[in-house]
């Protein structure tokens, strides 16, 4: 392409001249019309008639690959010079037969395609003089992951002002726009997502419009051309030609639509307005289509005369193609009302919907989806990302399995960068955990999206003749934390050097998962809002049997006792929420005999572990993130607006405890996943935070015993590059003044406490430069005041750069999120972890003796702490113990935010059945609570 680029200007000049000439002739023809009975219209004379006829015949042609597609000997994306590769001794999940086929053997890649799969004959290999041979020693190998909902490139990371190119604000109907036109090639996500095994993505326009525009499938690898166009996978021929070759069969096109809140919000519309916008647009397209059909009936009948022009409109041609069934229509559509609207639209205008995306209520209305025109849509979902707006309030983690049971194609998607597509496989793992069968779970991010996109003739499968997009995994891909050791795209290896960690041998098999049949049925019965409360064990004594291990906290320390012995698994006897005795059954005989009655819970080889603590999201101060009426709201920030005098001006510091709301669904779901308390700061838009608070996630109101665990937990501020906010240096100056000059009022009081080391000073900061400045400021305060400041940095994307300095300065870090992403410029120097780097940020900080905690950014994610920890421990490859991992979301978080840790007498324990807290085989069945003096049962 570079060579061609040099020639373009001269060619282009000629082209323009020719076009001008043609336009001139054309207008002469149109406006100086000869006698209408004798004139020959463009396209109606002998030679042009053939063209018009071809165009008319083309209208009825079905989209898809040419019938001889698999006779290709190389891929159209083949890069000459790519070496052939033989992967041997692989356990190949082929994607065939609904994801149930596994073949042990070899895969030969050459010329951008899979030349052979299964047993590759020696004679075939001998044909290659020069070939790379990789013996994968029985590793799992799959086709590349396909993300069917991404904004990679159009919403690039790190995000810079004015660089989000995925939403037009020019009106609700924008069917003529193309995501390709905004596709930035310098998004850091391309290489990050490849390192998670993602090879193909459908880049959709955003959801601000009812019809947002045309979407394009791309492969993520860097190309020699460095252009957006060179990333495209089978684009429609119209990308560079309004009148493509009518002899080649059309390729599938993609269109993005959105119903519900998003288009309504942006254009101050109601759902009624949005649906009318759709109908008006499709009516226009239908009129054009009908005119074309009438025109072409004549043409195909051989009628040459009085034809007029081919009825066409460049602006509406994409929607006409929708009506001709040549476009995969992807619709962002959440609630029953929206899905119902959409299915009626599809029937009125007679076009099928390829997939509904997000579709949080799809599992509640399968019959509605089945009523869609042509065929029911596939459903593209998040696993547990939910409740962020009304439309997502009734989402269920059981939706993938329920929809699959109803015969729907289920795909998991990232909506990147909403979810980091590097971890799209984790969405499939969670869907699997909550009941989607393993074959469909893996298919949901590989072969199912390939089929939905109309690209399964070349991607999503390991078959002879398919594209050479292959991932070699370090474990079974559904095992938590599965990481690629190599990724091929078009036969080109993408990882220069893979840093791998050792995984337990058991990770090579399909993980076991618990049974959630009852919970899934309840999700439907209660229309997405099943009761989440727990019941108190009916007796003071609860006996846990078949217990594998007991991990417990003793103030700051975490201890682990293996209970399994040669004579079998152990028992744990709890009385009034406190462990009374544990070990072999004989050890507890006396206590058992003394108990008037005993509730028995069989843990089936499970464990008892410390409960986890959540931090970083507005958990406990919000129910639905985007609904103000369900939230505490934001505190005043003196930098943004004057704090009213009646509040006390800027001498007032707000307490999160005053805004707590108990019993939110996110809190209860977290509780049911072993996260029994949270520490939350007041929600704030800029610098000024307030006083954090620690509270229980199971209490139903604040006056309940133990609801508030520690009223004040840290003084919180944020020092960041705020849009329209004060400079970073201004924020630092402010913090210095607050710490050293102790102004009056509540503010003065609490910052003085922080400066004297009596309470943690918690600063949200991401950039290494800001963190370095904070380390210096800490020293300055300590020298002035001769005390030790308890400084905790949260967020901390770039903290690993200063791991040694943070360790020396005794500054604690809460990484939030636990797995990093370069969201903004101040986050861009992340340490991505394996396979890209040896260390993860967590393991590097721990290696420098930094006290580390992990957090979550959004409340729905609090429930996933146990998997975040398990993943962190895996990534550290044995450098951190299970005990250290548990501390990351329990005692360390308390130490860093509350200034001290809960004592053993007040820390909850979590009982998991079928495995320990870190394992996908386990399910939380009880919370042992000394605070409540009870055992809370979840069964
Ligand atoms: C194929 O080649 C391998 C390695 O060179 C050799 O071990 C094996 O015996 C050969 N198999 C056949 C059928 O020739
Ligand atoms: C138009 O795009 C196709 C790729 O789809 C490419 O093969 C062709 O060369 C392009 N034509 C021009 C004139 O750039
Ligand atoms: C971390 O602490 C351990 C134990 O106190 C010590 O041996 C080690 O040198 C420390 N590491 C660093 C990098 O300071």
PDB file of C-alpha atoms in Angstrom, residues 569-766:
ATOM      1  CA  UNK A 569     -12.582 -34.785  55.446  1.00  0.00           C
ATOM      2  CA  UNK A 570     -13.034 -32.788  58.623  1.00  0.00           C
ATOM      3  CA  UNK A 571     -15.776 -30.976  60.438  1.00  0.00           C
ATOM      4  CA  UNK A 572     -16.244 -27.461  61.751  1.00  0.00           C
ATOM      5  CA  UNK A 573     -18.639 -26.811  64.600  1.00  0.00           C
ATOM      6  CA  UNK A 574     -19.938 -23.280  64.926  1.00  0.00           C
ATOM      7  CA  UNK A 575     -21.807 -21.874  67.880  1.00  0.00           C
ATOM      8  CA  UNK A 576     -23.512 -18.481  67.748  1.00  0.00           C
ATOM      9  CA  UNK A 577     -21.501 -17.555  64.674  1.00  0.00           C
ATOM     10  CA  UNK A 578     -18.135 -18.469  66.207  1.00  0.00           C
ATOM     11  CA  UNK A 579     -16.035 -21.518  65.344  1.00  0.00           C
ATOM     12  CA  UNK A 580     -16.025 -23.665  68.438  1.00  0.00           C
ATOM     13  CA  UNK A 581     -14.096 -26.640  67.251  1.00  0.00           C
ATOM     14  CA  UNK A 582     -12.686 -28.108  64.047  1.00  0.00           C
ATOM     15  CA  UNK A 583     -10.769 -31.078  62.746  1.00  0.00           C
ATOM     16  CA  UNK A 584     -11.578 -34.770  62.794  1.00  0.00           C
ATOM     17  CA  UNK A 585     -15.030 -35.581  64.076  1.00  0.00           C
ATOM     18  CA  UNK A 586     -13.726 -37.069  67.317  1.00  0.00           C
ATOM     19  CA  UNK A 587     -12.299 -33.713  68.378  1.00  0.00           C
ATOM     20  CA  UNK A 588     -15.719 -32.182  68.678  1.00  0.00           C
ATOM     21  CA  UNK A 589     -17.617 -35.022  70.310  1.00  0.00           C
ATOM     22  CA  UNK A 590     -17.996 -33.314  73.681  1.00  0.00           C
ATOM     23  CA  UNK A 591     -19.178 -30.063  72.210  1.00  0.00           C
ATOM     24  CA  UNK A 592     -21.612 -31.903  69.968  1.00  0.00           C
ATOM     25  CA  UNK A 593     -23.043 -33.908  72.827  1.00  0.00           C
ATOM     26  CA  UNK A 594     -23.581 -30.716  74.765  1.00  0.00           C
ATOM     27  CA  UNK A 595     -25.517 -29.043  71.939  1.00  0.00           C
ATOM     28  CA  UNK A 596     -29.293 -29.192  72.313  1.00  0.00           C
ATOM     29  CA  UNK A 597     -29.791 -29.236  68.547  1.00  0.00           C
ATOM     30  CA  UNK A 598     -27.459 -29.008  65.572  1.00  0.00           C
ATOM     31  CA  UNK A 599     -28.019 -27.855  62.015  1.00  0.00           C
ATOM     32  CA  UNK A 600     -25.854 -29.944  59.677  1.00  0.00           C
ATOM     33  CA  UNK A 601     -24.468 -28.613  56.405  1.00  0.00           C
ATOM     34  CA  UNK A 602     -22.526 -30.930  54.116  1.00  0.00           C
ATOM     35  CA  UNK A 603     -19.823 -28.918  52.350  1.00  0.00           C
ATOM     36  CA  UNK A 604     -18.965 -31.831  50.015  1.00  0.00           C
ATOM     37  CA  UNK A 605     -15.254 -31.175  50.132  1.00  0.00           C
ATOM     38  CA  UNK A 606     -15.679 -27.430  50.361  1.00  0.00           C
ATOM     39  CA  UNK A 607     -13.970 -24.968  52.638  1.00  0.00           C
ATOM     40  CA  UNK A 608     -14.463 -22.206  55.122  1.00  0.00           C
ATOM     41  CA  UNK A 609     -12.603 -18.981  54.340  1.00  0.00           C
ATOM     42  CA  UNK A 610     -12.511 -15.374  55.522  1.00  0.00           C
ATOM     43  CA  UNK A 611     -15.249 -13.165  54.118  1.00  0.00           C
ATOM     44  CA  UNK A 612     -14.180 -10.494  51.658  1.00  0.00           C
ATOM     45  CA  UNK A 613     -14.411  -6.709  51.792  1.00  0.00           C
ATOM     46  CA  UNK A 614     -15.370  -4.596  48.800  1.00  0.00           C
ATOM     47  CA  UNK A 615     -13.980  -1.165  48.025  1.00  0.00           C
ATOM     48  CA  UNK A 616     -13.886   1.264  45.121  1.00  0.00           C
ATOM     49  CA  UNK A 617     -17.445   1.434  43.830  1.00  0.00           C
ATOM     50  CA  UNK A 618     -20.447   3.341  45.194  1.00  0.00           C
ATOM     51  CA  UNK A 619     -21.741   0.067  46.688  1.00  0.00           C
ATOM     52  CA  UNK A 620     -24.171   0.895  49.473  1.00  0.00           C
ATOM     53  CA  UNK A 621     -24.838   4.406  48.244  1.00  0.00           C
ATOM     54  CA  UNK A 622     -26.600   3.511  44.996  1.00  0.00           C
ATOM     55  CA  UNK A 623     -29.070   1.043  43.606  1.00  0.00           C
ATOM     56  CA  UNK A 624     -29.088   1.847  39.874  1.00  0.00           C
ATOM     57  CA  UNK A 625     -26.001   3.831  38.861  1.00  0.00           C
ATOM     58  CA  UNK A 626     -27.645   6.022  36.232  1.00  0.00           C
ATOM     59  CA  UNK A 627     -30.804   6.734  38.253  1.00  0.00           C
ATOM     60  CA  UNK A 628     -30.346   9.726  40.541  1.00  0.00           C
ATOM     61  CA  UNK A 629     -33.489   8.908  42.473  1.00  0.00           C
ATOM     62  CA  UNK A 630     -31.891   5.660  43.643  1.00  0.00           C
ATOM     63  CA  UNK A 631     -28.554   7.181  44.650  1.00  0.00           C
ATOM     64  CA  UNK A 632     -26.949   9.271  47.371  1.00  0.00           C
ATOM     65  CA  UNK A 633     -25.620  11.680  44.737  1.00  0.00           C
ATOM     66  CA  UNK A 634     -22.399  13.669  44.527  1.00  0.00           C
ATOM     67  CA  UNK A 635     -20.854  15.800  47.268  1.00  0.00           C
ATOM     68  CA  UNK A 636     -20.128  19.477  46.611  1.00  0.00           C
ATOM     69  CA  UNK A 637     -16.640  20.186  45.440  1.00  0.00           C
ATOM     70  CA  UNK A 638     -15.359  23.679  46.291  1.00  0.00           C
ATOM     71  CA  UNK A 639     -13.381  23.604  43.037  1.00  0.00           C
ATOM     72  CA  UNK A 640     -16.509  23.112  40.975  1.00  0.00           C
ATOM     73  CA  UNK A 641     -19.061  25.226  42.803  1.00  0.00           C
ATOM     74  CA  UNK A 642     -19.360  27.137  46.028  1.00  0.00           C
ATOM     75  CA  UNK A 643     -20.349  24.906  48.905  1.00  0.00           C
ATOM     76  CA  UNK A 644     -23.481  26.587  50.340  1.00  0.00           C
ATOM     77  CA  UNK A 645     -22.992  28.394  53.635  1.00  0.00           C
ATOM     78  CA  UNK A 646     -25.783  26.394  55.164  1.00  0.00           C
ATOM     79  CA  UNK A 647     -23.673  23.281  54.622  1.00  0.00           C
ATOM     80  CA  UNK A 648     -20.786  25.010  56.312  1.00  0.00           C
ATOM     81  CA  UNK A 649     -18.850  26.029  53.223  1.00  0.00           C
ATOM     82  CA  UNK A 650     -15.622  24.281  52.438  1.00  0.00           C
ATOM     83  CA  UNK A 651     -15.011  23.581  56.084  1.00  0.00           C
ATOM     84  CA  UNK A 652     -17.480  20.742  55.929  1.00  0.00           C
ATOM     85  CA  UNK A 653     -16.443  17.212  55.210  1.00  0.00           C
ATOM     86  CA  UNK A 654     -19.220  14.864  54.141  1.00  0.00           C
ATOM     87  CA  UNK A 655     -19.591  11.437  55.729  1.00  0.00           C
ATOM     88  CA  UNK A 656     -20.486   8.517  53.497  1.00  0.00           C
ATOM     89  CA  UNK A 657     -22.187   6.862  56.444  1.00  0.00           C
ATOM     90  CA  UNK A 658     -24.931   9.496  56.246  1.00  0.00           C
ATOM     91  CA  UNK A 659     -25.832   8.438  52.716  1.00  0.00           C
ATOM     92  CA  UNK A 660     -25.851   4.670  53.134  1.00  0.00           C
ATOM     93  CA  UNK A 661     -28.682   2.663  51.631  1.00  0.00           C
ATOM     94  CA  UNK A 662     -28.968  -0.924  52.813  1.00  0.00           C
ATOM     95  CA  UNK A 663     -30.249  -3.988  51.033  1.00  0.00           C
ATOM     96  CA  UNK A 664     -29.382  -2.924  47.495  1.00  0.00           C
ATOM     97  CA  UNK A 665     -29.339  -5.794  45.029  1.00  0.00           C
ATOM     98  CA  UNK A 666     -25.644  -5.358  44.324  1.00  0.00           C
ATOM     99  CA  UNK A 667     -24.918  -5.506  48.058  1.00  0.00           C
ATOM    100  CA  UNK A 668     -27.006  -8.637  48.536  1.00  0.00           C
ATOM    101  CA  UNK A 669     -25.524 -10.364  45.513  1.00  0.00           C
ATOM    102  CA  UNK A 670     -22.036  -9.555  46.771  1.00  0.00           C
ATOM    103  CA  UNK A 671     -22.989 -10.912  50.183  1.00  0.00           C
ATOM    104  CA  UNK A 672     -24.204 -14.104  48.593  1.00  0.00           C
ATOM    105  CA  UNK A 673     -20.811 -14.407  46.892  1.00  0.00           C
ATOM    106  CA  UNK A 674     -18.863 -14.131  50.154  1.00  0.00           C
ATOM    107  CA  UNK A 675     -18.313 -10.363  50.267  1.00  0.00           C
ATOM    108  CA  UNK A 676     -19.925  -9.458  53.551  1.00  0.00           C
ATOM    109  CA  UNK A 677     -18.793  -5.873  54.096  1.00  0.00           C
ATOM    110  CA  UNK A 678     -17.766  -2.845  52.100  1.00  0.00           C
ATOM    111  CA  UNK A 679     -15.914   0.383  52.571  1.00  0.00           C
ATOM    112  CA  UNK A 680     -17.337   3.223  50.531  1.00  0.00           C
ATOM    113  CA  UNK A 681     -16.338   6.854  50.132  1.00  0.00           C
ATOM    114  CA  UNK A 682     -18.814   9.635  49.309  1.00  0.00           C
ATOM    115  CA  UNK A 683     -19.338   9.789  45.540  1.00  0.00           C
ATOM    116  CA  UNK A 684     -17.493  12.789  44.191  1.00  0.00           C
ATOM    117  CA  UNK A 685     -16.873  14.341  40.813  1.00  0.00           C
ATOM    118  CA  UNK A 686     -13.450  15.832  41.401  1.00  0.00           C
ATOM    119  CA  UNK A 687     -10.896  16.426  44.173  1.00  0.00           C
ATOM    120  CA  UNK A 688     -13.009  16.636  47.273  1.00  0.00           C
ATOM    121  CA  UNK A 689     -14.214  13.295  48.603  1.00  0.00           C
ATOM    122  CA  UNK A 690     -15.076  13.024  52.269  1.00  0.00           C
ATOM    123  CA  UNK A 691     -15.083  10.440  55.000  1.00  0.00           C
ATOM    124  CA  UNK A 692     -15.389   6.798  54.051  1.00  0.00           C
ATOM    125  CA  UNK A 693     -17.409   4.282  56.010  1.00  0.00           C
ATOM    126  CA  UNK A 694     -17.365   0.526  56.589  1.00  0.00           C
ATOM    127  CA  UNK A 695     -20.654  -1.336  56.733  1.00  0.00           C
ATOM    128  CA  UNK A 696     -22.307  -4.721  56.510  1.00  0.00           C
ATOM    129  CA  UNK A 697     -23.804  -5.889  53.228  1.00  0.00           C
ATOM    130  CA  UNK A 698     -26.537  -8.031  54.774  1.00  0.00           C
ATOM    131  CA  UNK A 699     -28.099  -5.515  57.155  1.00  0.00           C
ATOM    132  CA  UNK A 700     -31.514  -4.327  56.100  1.00  0.00           C
ATOM    133  CA  UNK A 701     -31.185  -0.902  57.727  1.00  0.00           C
ATOM    134  CA  UNK A 702     -28.694   1.245  59.544  1.00  0.00           C
ATOM    135  CA  UNK A 703     -30.173   0.785  63.007  1.00  0.00           C
ATOM    136  CA  UNK A 704     -29.704  -2.961  62.897  1.00  0.00           C
ATOM    137  CA  UNK A 705     -26.962  -4.328  65.147  1.00  0.00           C
ATOM    138  CA  UNK A 706     -23.644  -4.337  63.308  1.00  0.00           C
ATOM    139  CA  UNK A 707     -24.985  -2.553  60.222  1.00  0.00           C
ATOM    140  CA  UNK A 708     -22.296   0.112  60.455  1.00  0.00           C
ATOM    141  CA  UNK A 709     -18.945  -1.497  61.150  1.00  0.00           C
ATOM    142  CA  UNK A 710     -16.818   1.643  61.397  1.00  0.00           C
ATOM    143  CA  UNK A 711     -18.505   4.966  60.960  1.00  0.00           C
ATOM    144  CA  UNK A 712     -15.441   6.732  59.640  1.00  0.00           C
ATOM    145  CA  UNK A 713     -12.957   4.919  57.438  1.00  0.00           C
ATOM    146  CA  UNK A 714     -10.372   7.220  55.942  1.00  0.00           C
ATOM    147  CA  UNK A 715     -10.254  10.756  54.550  1.00  0.00           C
ATOM    148  CA  UNK A 716     -10.729  10.472  50.780  1.00  0.00           C
ATOM    149  CA  UNK A 717      -9.611  12.777  47.992  1.00  0.00           C
ATOM    150  CA  UNK A 718      -8.910  12.249  44.290  1.00  0.00           C
ATOM    151  CA  UNK A 719      -5.963  13.808  42.492  1.00  0.00           C
ATOM    152  CA  UNK A 720      -6.444  13.374  38.799  1.00  0.00           C
ATOM    153  CA  UNK A 721      -6.394  15.105  35.475  1.00  0.00           C
ATOM    154  CA  UNK A 722      -9.998  16.231  35.683  1.00  0.00           C
ATOM    155  CA  UNK A 723     -11.681  17.611  32.642  1.00  0.00           C
ATOM    156  CA  UNK A 724     -12.412  21.299  33.368  1.00  0.00           C
ATOM    157  CA  UNK A 725     -11.079  20.775  36.876  1.00  0.00           C
ATOM    158  CA  UNK A 726      -8.216  22.520  38.658  1.00  0.00           C
ATOM    159  CA  UNK A 727      -4.676  21.605  37.673  1.00  0.00           C
ATOM    160  CA  UNK A 728      -2.949  18.680  39.302  1.00  0.00           C
ATOM    161  CA  UNK A 729      -0.516  21.106  40.923  1.00  0.00           C
ATOM    162  CA  UNK A 730      -3.433  23.078  42.349  1.00  0.00           C
ATOM    163  CA  UNK A 731      -4.880  19.903  43.823  1.00  0.00           C
ATOM    164  CA  UNK A 732      -1.506  18.994  45.354  1.00  0.00           C
ATOM    165  CA  UNK A 733      -1.159  22.504  46.782  1.00  0.00           C
ATOM    166  CA  UNK A 734      -4.613  22.170  48.299  1.00  0.00           C
ATOM    167  CA  UNK A 735      -3.818  18.824  49.860  1.00  0.00           C
ATOM    168  CA  UNK A 736      -0.526  20.206  51.239  1.00  0.00           C
ATOM    169  CA  UNK A 737      -2.358  23.127  52.809  1.00  0.00           C
ATOM    170  CA  UNK A 738      -5.058  20.892  54.271  1.00  0.00           C
ATOM    171  CA  UNK A 739      -2.420  18.626  55.819  1.00  0.00           C
ATOM    172  CA  UNK A 740       0.030  21.241  57.020  1.00  0.00           C
ATOM    173  CA  UNK A 741      -2.089  24.251  57.866  1.00  0.00           C
ATOM    174  CA  UNK A 742      -5.143  22.500  59.266  1.00  0.00           C
ATOM    175  CA  UNK A 743      -7.842  25.038  58.458  1.00  0.00           C
ATOM    176  CA  UNK A 744     -10.913  25.158  60.675  1.00  0.00           C
ATOM    177  CA  UNK A 745     -14.077  23.142  60.827  1.00  0.00           C
ATOM    178  CA  UNK A 746     -14.630  19.480  60.137  1.00  0.00           C
ATOM    179  CA  UNK A 747     -12.268  19.618  57.170  1.00  0.00           C
ATOM    180  CA  UNK A 748      -9.461  20.973  59.310  1.00  0.00           C
ATOM    181  CA  UNK A 749     -10.153  18.424  62.020  1.00  0.00           C
ATOM    182  CA  UNK A 750     -10.075  15.368  59.790  1.00  0.00           C
ATOM    183  CA  UNK A 751      -7.127  16.401  57.633  1.00  0.00           C
ATOM    184  CA  UNK A 752      -5.233  17.085  60.843  1.00  0.00           C
ATOM    185  CA  UNK A 753      -6.087  13.577  61.981  1.00  0.00           C
ATOM    186  CA  UNK A 754      -4.778  12.286  58.660  1.00  0.00           C
ATOM    187  CA  UNK A 755      -1.615  14.426  58.915  1.00  0.00           C
ATOM    188  CA  UNK A 756      -0.991  13.036  62.370  1.00  0.00           C
ATOM    189  CA  UNK A 757      -1.383   9.479  61.210  1.00  0.00           C
ATOM    190  CA  UNK A 758      -4.526   8.865  63.251  1.00  0.00           C
ATOM    191  CA  UNK A 759      -6.654   8.009  60.221  1.00  0.00           C
ATOM    192  CA  UNK A 760      -5.708   6.818  56.725  1.00  0.00           C
ATOM    193  CA  UNK A 761      -5.356   9.446  54.036  1.00  0.00           C
ATOM    194  CA  UNK A 762      -6.801   7.778  50.979  1.00  0.00           C
ATOM    195  CA  UNK A 763      -5.886   9.385  47.671  1.00  0.00           C
ATOM    196  CA  UNK A 764      -7.236   8.189  44.360  1.00  0.00           C
ATOM    197  CA  UNK A 765      -4.359   8.685  41.921  1.00  0.00           C
ATOM    198  CA  UNK A 766      -3.397   6.804  38.784  1.00  0.00           C
TER     199      UNK A 766
END
